Amino acid sequence: MNQRGYGGPLRYIQGPGVIADIGRYAASLGQSALVVVDSFLWDGLRGRIAGSLEAAGVEARFLRFGGESSDTEVERCIGEARAAAVVIGVGGGKALDTAKITASHIGARIVTVPTIASTDSPTSAIGVIYSPEGVYDCVVRCGRNPDVVLVDSAVIAAAPARFLVSGMGDALSTFFEARSNQDTRSRNYIGDGYAPTAAGLAIARACHDVLMRDGRAALAAARANRLTPAVETIIEANTLLSGLGFENCGVSAAHGIHDALTVLGPTHRFFHGEKVAFGTICLLVLENRPRAELEEVIDFCIDLGLPTTLADLGLAAVREDEMRAVGEAAMAPASVIHSVPVALDSRLVADAIWTASAIAEARGAERDPRRPT
Ligand SMILES: [Zn+2]
């Protein structure tokens, strides 16, 4: 691959209260909008958004998101869109994905307004479709990134801290997965796939540096719903740096192991980023990275309360045959795990998961001798 490619949203705006400016940003894209709003925000945010759009002369139709990013839900949105020039998604990842996919079907411009910082989907051109029952179905490439990503940090700081922590777990994988893809010269997610640019790789590195510098201070503030510069920087790392990093450089075993772990029921109650954090520890074991790197990641996860062991993921009693099934699921031909610079088989994946958990458990005991092992 001799061509390198870079992509991202046209604009990213972040700060307390920026939701009040949504009318101005939407009006620069078109005069009619479909607004898909997450159900739990329907009463709280809809009025403010409607007022701003009206003041800017944008005719808006509001649709309460059904809760699942499914084909049925996308069809319902397309039916309601009535040739809207802009689709605005407000809420969590699934509402935003539905808005992005709807916009790509009707050729509309797109604005995402994430209200939690738990994943890096708001900036990307990728949407995920689930069955109406919530089982993963497929990834949709929307063809374009959002025109505007509007991140109201005051809204995000008001949400439970677990969302911000989970977003840090997802962002923790970005640099290490970018490095896997660089080592194997894999294609990124821009268009049909290019080699990453120096810009993409630098962003993935910046994502890691910001997490290590500000992650712990951000958690201390977020626990009390306070908005400090560290929280602002972590919101940006979780949303923009991680989003640009994964899309421009690719994902690998942290996400591959995350996907495979979902074959085990107890993991379903954990957030995406929580499982990806554990997957990142597994990735470092799988790639046999230096001890200091592994300890930096494990210590960060322990300090933030992200899962580092199988027991932390509700899998204290997991059996050998169950872990073999995880290893086999990870080896599916379409899995993203294959971009690691290691010859893989299902036994190796399972062994890396067992070992990652054991190393993290020993590290936890070493740091806190009172912690039971
Ligand atoms: Zn992710």
mmCIF file of C-alpha atoms and ligand atoms in Angstrom, residues 120 170 173 255 272 276, ligand 1:
data_model
loop_
_atom_site.group_PDB
_atom_site.id
_atom_site.type_symbol
_atom_site.label_atom_id
_atom_site.label_comp_id
_atom_site.label_asym_id
_atom_site.label_seq_id
_atom_site.Cartn_x
_atom_site.Cartn_y
_atom_site.Cartn_z
ATOM 1 C CA ASP A 120 -14.989 7.303 20.252
ATOM 2 C CA ASP A 170 -11.514 2.548 24.943
ATOM 3 C CA SER A 173 -6.267 0.838 23.254
ATOM 4 C CA HIS A 255 -10.992 -4.869 20.219
ATOM 5 C CA HIS A 272 -17.443 -1.465 25.750
ATOM 6 C CA VAL A 276 -11.411 -2.985 25.750
HETATM 7 ZN ZN ZN B 1 -13.780 0.944 20.847
#
